[in-house]
Short mmCIF file of C-alpha atoms and ligand atoms in Angstrom, two decimals:
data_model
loop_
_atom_site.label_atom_id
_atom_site.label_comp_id
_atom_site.label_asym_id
_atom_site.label_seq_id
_atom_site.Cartn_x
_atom_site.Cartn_y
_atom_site.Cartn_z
CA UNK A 272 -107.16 -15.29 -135.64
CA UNK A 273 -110.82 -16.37 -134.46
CA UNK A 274 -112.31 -19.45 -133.56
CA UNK A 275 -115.36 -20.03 -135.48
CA UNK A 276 -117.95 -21.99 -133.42
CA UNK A 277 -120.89 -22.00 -134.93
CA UNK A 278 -121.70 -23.64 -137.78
CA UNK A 279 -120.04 -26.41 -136.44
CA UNK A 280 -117.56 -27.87 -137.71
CA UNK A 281 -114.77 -25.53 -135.53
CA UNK A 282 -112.34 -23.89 -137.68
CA UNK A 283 -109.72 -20.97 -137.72
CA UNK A 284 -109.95 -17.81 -139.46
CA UNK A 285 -108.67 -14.50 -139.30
CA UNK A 286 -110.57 -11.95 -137.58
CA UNK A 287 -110.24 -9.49 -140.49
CA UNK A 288 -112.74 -10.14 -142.98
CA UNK A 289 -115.10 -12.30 -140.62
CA UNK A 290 -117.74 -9.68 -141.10
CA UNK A 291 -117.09 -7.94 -144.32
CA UNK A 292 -117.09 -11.13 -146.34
CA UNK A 293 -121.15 -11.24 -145.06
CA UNK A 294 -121.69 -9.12 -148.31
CA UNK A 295 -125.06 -7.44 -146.11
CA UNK A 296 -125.38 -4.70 -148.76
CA UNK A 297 -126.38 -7.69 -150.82
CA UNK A 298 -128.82 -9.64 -148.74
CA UNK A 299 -131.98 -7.74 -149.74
CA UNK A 300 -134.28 -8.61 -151.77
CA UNK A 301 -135.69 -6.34 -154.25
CA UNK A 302 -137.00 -3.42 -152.96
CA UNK A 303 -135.90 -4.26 -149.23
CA UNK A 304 -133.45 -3.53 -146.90
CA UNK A 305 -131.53 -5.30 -144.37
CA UNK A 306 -131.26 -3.50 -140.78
CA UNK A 307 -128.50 -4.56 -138.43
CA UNK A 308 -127.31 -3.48 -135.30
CA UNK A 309 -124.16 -4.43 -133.45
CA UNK A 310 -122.96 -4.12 -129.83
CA UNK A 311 -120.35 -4.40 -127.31
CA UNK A 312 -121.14 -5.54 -124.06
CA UNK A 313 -119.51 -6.85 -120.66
CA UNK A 314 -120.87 -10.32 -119.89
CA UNK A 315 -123.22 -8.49 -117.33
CA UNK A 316 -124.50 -6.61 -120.39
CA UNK A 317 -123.66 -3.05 -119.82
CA UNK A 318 -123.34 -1.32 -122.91
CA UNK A 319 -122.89 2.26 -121.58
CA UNK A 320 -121.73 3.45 -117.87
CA UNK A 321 -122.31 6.72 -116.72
CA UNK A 322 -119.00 8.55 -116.74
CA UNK A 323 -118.65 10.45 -113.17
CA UNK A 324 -116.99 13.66 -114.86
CA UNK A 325 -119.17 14.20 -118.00
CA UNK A 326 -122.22 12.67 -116.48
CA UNK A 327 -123.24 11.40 -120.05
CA UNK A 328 -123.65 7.80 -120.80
CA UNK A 329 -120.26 6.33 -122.45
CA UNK A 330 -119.11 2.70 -123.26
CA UNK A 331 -116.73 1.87 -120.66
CA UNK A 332 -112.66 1.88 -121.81
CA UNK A 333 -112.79 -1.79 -120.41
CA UNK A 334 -114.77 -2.93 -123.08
CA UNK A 335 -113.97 -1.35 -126.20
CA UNK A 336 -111.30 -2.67 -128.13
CA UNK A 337 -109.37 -2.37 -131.57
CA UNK A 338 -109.80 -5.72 -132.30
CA UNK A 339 -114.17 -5.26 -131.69
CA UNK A 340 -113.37 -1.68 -133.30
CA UNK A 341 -112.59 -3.33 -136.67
CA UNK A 342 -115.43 -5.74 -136.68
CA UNK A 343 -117.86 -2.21 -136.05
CA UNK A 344 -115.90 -0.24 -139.24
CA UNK A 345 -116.30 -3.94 -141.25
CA UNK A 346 -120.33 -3.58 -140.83
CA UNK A 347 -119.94 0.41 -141.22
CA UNK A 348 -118.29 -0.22 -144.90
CA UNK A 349 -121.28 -2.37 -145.87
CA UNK A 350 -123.93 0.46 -145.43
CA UNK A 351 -125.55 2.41 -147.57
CA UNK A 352 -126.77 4.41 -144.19
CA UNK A 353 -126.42 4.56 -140.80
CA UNK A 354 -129.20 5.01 -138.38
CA UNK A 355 -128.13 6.80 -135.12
CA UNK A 356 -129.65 8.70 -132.34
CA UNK A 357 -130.04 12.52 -132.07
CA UNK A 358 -128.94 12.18 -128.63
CA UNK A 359 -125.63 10.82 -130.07
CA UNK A 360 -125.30 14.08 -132.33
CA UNK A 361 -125.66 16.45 -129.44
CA UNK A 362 -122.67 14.20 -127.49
CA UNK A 363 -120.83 14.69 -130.31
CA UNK A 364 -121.16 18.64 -130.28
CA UNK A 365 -120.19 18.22 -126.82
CA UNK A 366 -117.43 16.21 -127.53
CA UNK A 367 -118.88 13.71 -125.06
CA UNK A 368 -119.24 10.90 -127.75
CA UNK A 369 -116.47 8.98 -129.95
CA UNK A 370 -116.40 10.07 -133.92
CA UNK A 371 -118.22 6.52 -134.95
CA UNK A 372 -119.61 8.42 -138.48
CA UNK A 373 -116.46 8.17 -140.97
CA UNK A 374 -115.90 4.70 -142.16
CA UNK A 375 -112.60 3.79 -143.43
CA UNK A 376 -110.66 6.72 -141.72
CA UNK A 377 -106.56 6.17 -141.01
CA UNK A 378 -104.34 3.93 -142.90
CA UNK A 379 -105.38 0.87 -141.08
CA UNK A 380 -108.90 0.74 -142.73
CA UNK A 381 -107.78 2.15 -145.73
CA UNK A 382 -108.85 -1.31 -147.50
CA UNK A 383 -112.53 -0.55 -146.43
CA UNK A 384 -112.81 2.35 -148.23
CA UNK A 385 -111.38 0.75 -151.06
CA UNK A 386 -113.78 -1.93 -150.68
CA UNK A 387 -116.45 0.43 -151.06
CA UNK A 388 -115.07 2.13 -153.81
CA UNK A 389 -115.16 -1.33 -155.40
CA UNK A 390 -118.44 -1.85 -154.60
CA UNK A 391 -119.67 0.74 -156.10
CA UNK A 392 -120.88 1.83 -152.73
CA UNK A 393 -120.91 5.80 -151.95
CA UNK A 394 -117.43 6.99 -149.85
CA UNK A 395 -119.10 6.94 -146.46
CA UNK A 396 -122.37 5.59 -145.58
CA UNK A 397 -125.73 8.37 -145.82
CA UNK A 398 -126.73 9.09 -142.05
CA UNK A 399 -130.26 9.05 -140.85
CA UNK A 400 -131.10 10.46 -137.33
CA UNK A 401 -133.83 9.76 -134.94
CA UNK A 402 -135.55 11.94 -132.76
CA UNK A 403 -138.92 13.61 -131.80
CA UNK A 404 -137.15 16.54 -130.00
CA UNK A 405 -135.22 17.92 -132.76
CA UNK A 406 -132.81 19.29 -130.70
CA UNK A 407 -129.80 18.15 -133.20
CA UNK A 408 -126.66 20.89 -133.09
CA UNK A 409 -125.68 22.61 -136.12
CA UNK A 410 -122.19 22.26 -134.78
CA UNK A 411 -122.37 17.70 -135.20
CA UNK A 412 -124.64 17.99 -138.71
CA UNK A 413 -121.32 19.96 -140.13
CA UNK A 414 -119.21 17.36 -139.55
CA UNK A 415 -121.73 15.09 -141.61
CA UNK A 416 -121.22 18.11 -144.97
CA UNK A 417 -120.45 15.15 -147.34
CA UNK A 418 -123.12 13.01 -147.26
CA UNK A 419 -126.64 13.03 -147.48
CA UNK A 420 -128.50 13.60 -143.40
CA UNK A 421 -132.25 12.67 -142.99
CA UNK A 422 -134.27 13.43 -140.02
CA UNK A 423 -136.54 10.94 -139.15
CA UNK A 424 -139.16 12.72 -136.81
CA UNK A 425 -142.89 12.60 -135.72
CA UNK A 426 -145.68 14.18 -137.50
CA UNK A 427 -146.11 16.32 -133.94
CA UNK A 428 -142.19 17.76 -134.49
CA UNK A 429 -141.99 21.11 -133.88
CA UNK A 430 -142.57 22.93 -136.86
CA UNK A 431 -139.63 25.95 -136.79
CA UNK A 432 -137.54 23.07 -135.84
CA UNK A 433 -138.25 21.37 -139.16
CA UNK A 434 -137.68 24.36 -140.89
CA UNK A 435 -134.05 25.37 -139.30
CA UNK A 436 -133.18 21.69 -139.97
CA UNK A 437 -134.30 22.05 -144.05
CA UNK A 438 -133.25 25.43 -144.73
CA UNK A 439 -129.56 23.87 -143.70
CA UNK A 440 -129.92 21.44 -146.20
CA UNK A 441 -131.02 18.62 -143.75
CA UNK A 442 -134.08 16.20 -145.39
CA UNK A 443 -136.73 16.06 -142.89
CA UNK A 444 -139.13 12.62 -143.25
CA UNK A 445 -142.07 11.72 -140.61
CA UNK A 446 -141.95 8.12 -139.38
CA UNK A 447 -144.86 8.39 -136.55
CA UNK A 448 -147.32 10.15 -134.93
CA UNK A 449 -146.10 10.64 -131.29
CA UNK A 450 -142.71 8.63 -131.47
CA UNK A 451 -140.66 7.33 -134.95
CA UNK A 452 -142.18 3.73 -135.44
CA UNK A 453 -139.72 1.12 -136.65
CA UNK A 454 -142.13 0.18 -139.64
CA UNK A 455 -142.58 3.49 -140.62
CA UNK A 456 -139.00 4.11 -140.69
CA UNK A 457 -138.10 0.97 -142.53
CA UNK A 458 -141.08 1.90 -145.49
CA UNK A 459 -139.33 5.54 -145.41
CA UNK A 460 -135.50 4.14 -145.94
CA UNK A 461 -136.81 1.55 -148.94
CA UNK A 462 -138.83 4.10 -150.32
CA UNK A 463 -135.11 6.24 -150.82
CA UNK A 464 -133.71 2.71 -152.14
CA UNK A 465 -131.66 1.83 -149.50
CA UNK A 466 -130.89 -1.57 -149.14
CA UNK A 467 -128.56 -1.97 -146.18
CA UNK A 468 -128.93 0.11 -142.52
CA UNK A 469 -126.47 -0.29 -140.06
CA UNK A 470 -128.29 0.93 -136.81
CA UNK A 471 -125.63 2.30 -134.10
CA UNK A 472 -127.96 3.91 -131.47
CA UNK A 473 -128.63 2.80 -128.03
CA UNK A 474 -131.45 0.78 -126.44
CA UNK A 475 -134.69 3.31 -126.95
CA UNK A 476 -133.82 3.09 -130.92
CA UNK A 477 -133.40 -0.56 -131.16
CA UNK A 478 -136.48 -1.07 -128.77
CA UNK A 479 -138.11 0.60 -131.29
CA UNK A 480 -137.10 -1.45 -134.11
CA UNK A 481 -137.77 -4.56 -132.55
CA UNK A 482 -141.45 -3.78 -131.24
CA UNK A 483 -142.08 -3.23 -135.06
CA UNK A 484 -140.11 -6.23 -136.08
CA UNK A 485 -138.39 -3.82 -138.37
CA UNK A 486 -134.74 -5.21 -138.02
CA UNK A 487 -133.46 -8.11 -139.43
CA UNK A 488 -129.90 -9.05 -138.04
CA UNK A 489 -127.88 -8.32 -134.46
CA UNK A 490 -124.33 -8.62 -134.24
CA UNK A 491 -122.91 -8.52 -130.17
CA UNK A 492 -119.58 -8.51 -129.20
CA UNK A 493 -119.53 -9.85 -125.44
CA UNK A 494 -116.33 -8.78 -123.79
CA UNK A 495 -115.29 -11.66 -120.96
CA UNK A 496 -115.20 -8.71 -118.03
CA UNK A 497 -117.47 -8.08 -115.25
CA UNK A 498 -118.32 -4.13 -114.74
CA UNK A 499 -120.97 -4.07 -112.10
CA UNK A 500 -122.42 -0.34 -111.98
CA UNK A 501 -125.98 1.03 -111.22
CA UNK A 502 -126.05 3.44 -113.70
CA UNK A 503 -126.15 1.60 -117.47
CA UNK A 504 -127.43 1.05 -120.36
CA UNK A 505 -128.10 -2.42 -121.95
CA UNK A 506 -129.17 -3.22 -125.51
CA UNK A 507 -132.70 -3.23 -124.54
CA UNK A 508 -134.31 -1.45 -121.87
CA UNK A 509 -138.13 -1.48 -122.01
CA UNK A 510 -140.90 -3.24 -122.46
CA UNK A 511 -141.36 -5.28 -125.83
CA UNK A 512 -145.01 -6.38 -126.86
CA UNK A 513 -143.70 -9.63 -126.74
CA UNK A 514 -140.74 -11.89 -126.73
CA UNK A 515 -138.19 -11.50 -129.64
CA UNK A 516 -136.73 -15.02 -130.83
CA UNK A 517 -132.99 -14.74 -132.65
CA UNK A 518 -131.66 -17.80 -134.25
CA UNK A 519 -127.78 -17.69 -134.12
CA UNK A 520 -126.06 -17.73 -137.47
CA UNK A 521 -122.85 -17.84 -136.25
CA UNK A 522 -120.50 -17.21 -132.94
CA UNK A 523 -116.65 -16.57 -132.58
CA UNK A 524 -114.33 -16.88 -129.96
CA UNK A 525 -111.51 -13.86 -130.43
CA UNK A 526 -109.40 -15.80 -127.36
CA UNK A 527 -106.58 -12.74 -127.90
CA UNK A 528 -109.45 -10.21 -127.78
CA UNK A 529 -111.08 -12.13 -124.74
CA UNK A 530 -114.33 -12.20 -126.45
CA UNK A 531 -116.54 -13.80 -128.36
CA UNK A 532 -118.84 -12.43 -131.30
CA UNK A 533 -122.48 -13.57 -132.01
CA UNK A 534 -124.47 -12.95 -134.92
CA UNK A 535 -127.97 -13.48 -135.04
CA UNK A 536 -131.39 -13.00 -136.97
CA UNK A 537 -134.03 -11.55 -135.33
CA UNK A 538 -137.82 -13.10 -135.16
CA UNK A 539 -136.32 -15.98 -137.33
CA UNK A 540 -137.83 -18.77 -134.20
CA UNK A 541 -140.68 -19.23 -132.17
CA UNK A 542 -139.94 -16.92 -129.19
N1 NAP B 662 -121.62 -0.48 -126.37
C1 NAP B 662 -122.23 -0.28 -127.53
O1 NAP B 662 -122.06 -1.05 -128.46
C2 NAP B 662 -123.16 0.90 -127.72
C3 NAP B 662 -123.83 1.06 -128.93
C4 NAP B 662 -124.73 2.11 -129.07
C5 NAP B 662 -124.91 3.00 -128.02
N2 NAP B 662 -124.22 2.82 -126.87
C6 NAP B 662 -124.39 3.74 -125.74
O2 NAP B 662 -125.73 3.73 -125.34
C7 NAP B 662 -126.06 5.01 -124.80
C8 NAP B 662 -127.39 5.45 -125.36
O3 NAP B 662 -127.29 5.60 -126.77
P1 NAP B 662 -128.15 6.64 -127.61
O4 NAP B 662 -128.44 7.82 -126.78
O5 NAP B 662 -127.55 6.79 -128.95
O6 NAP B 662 -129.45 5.83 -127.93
P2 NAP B 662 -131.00 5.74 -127.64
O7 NAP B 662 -131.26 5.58 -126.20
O8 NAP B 662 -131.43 4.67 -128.55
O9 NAP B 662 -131.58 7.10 -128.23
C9 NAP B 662 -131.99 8.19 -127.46
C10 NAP B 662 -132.47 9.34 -128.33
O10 NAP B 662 -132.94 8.92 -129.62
C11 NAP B 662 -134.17 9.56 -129.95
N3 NAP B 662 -135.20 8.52 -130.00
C12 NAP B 662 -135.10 7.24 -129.57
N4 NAP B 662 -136.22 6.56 -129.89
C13 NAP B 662 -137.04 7.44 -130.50
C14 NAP B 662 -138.34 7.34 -131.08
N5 NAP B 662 -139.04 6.18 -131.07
N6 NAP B 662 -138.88 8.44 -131.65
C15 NAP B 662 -138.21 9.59 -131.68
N7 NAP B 662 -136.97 9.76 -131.16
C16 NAP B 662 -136.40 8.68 -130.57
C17 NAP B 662 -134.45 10.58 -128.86
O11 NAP B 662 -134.01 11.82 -129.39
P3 NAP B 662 -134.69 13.22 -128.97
O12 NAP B 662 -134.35 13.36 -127.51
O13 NAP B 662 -133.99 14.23 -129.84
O14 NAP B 662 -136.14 13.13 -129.22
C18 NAP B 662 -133.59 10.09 -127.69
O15 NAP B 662 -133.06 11.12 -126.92
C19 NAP B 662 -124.89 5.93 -125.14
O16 NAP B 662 -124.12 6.14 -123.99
C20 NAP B 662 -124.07 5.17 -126.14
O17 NAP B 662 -122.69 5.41 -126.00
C21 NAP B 662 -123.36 1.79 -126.68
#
């Protein structure tokens, strides 16, 4: 069970459900899309620690959680597509990065993919990938064979690059000049009639969103531990143009998980 805070009155309810009753493939209006992104921190917000052994970025065992885990494949089953980092794809050749793609998979979340099914939402979520480099293995897009993959690059991407990437059967769309703008992406994702994102990448990604005010909704799970560490990634690490208000729809204290979940809007206040 969680403790639902926010909107106040208090009350009880299970933890299963809390997030897939939101109905966020829904909450567009016509022609729009809603973009969320969710998190796990540690109260002193590390999202990601660098391992010692792989020397790649990973979030830290003492954080993640199956009870967090099912909240994440709730808001994966209400996609249409997910928006993740190419840097993610090339730990997952590496086998550096956890499978987060598959929604549903296992007999525990079997009721998500019958959700979708009943939906009449595709089996798993389309993927779009971000990145200006290109540098995407062949090895992570198989895994990613049964649904449709978009490449959202620069209009200075390398140009054999694009090619290897469309002769595979990967779409190719340019979101920016230099770097892949968050407005540009958004226009490119409603323009394919998308109408809800879920964006899984780290901090350069969702910097990238918010500078454009292109996402609508955050949802972070804060762990109750302490991880210390000078080598981490939070959910925002650069400048912004200016201050980002959220207004807090709801929060939820998991006191089994030790946690509590927040769900915001973004830009909905005054910052
Ligand atoms: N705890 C959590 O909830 C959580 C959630 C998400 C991620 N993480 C962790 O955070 C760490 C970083 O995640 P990440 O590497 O996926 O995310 P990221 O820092 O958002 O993305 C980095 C990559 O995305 C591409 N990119 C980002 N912004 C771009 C732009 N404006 N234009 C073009 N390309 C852009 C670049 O690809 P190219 O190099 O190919 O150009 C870049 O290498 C990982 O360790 C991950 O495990 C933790």
């Amino acid at each position: 069970m969680l403790t639902r805070l926010w909107p106040a009155p208090a009350r009880q309810m299970p933890l299963q459900g809390a997030y897939l009753n939101l109905d966020l493939h829904r909450q567009a209006g016509d022609g729009n899309i809603l973009i969320y992104a969710n998190y796990i921190a540690s109260v002193d917000g590390r999202i990601a620690l660098r391992d010692a052994d792989s020397g790649e970025f990973a979030v830290p065992a003492a954080i993640a959680n199956e009870r967090d885990w099912r909240l994440y494949q709730e808001l994966a089953a209400q996609a249409d597509v997910m928006i993740v980092s190419a840097r993610y794809m090339r730990q997952l050749a590496k086998g550096t990065a956890q499978d987060l793609l598959p929604v549903g998979q296992g007999p525990r979340y079997r009721d998500l993919r019958d959700w979708r099914a009943g939906q009449g939402l595709a089996a798993q979520p389309d993927v779009v990938i971000v990145s200006a480099s290109l540098d995407i293995p062949g090895a992570a897009l198989a895994r990613l064979a049964d649904r449709r993959v978009i490449v959202a690059t620069t209009a200075g991407a390398d140009a054999d690059n694009v090619a290897a990437l469309r002769e595979r059967g990967t779409e190719v769309v340019v979101a920016g000049t230099d770097r892949v703008e968050g407005m540009a992406l958004r226009q490119a994702l409603t323009g394919m009639a998308y109408r809800s994102a879920y964006m899984i990448a780290g901090p350069a990604v969702h910097r990238m969103l918010l500078a454009d005010g292109a996402i609508d909704r955050l949802f972070l799970t804060t762990r109750h531990r302490l991880l210390g560490g000078g080598e981490f990634h939070t959910i925002l690490d650069q400048d912004l143009p200016a201050p980002v208000a959220l207004a807090l729809n709801a929060m939820y204290l998991d006191a089994e998980g030790e946690q509590h979940f927040a769900d915001y809007r973004i830009g909905a206040a005054r910052a």
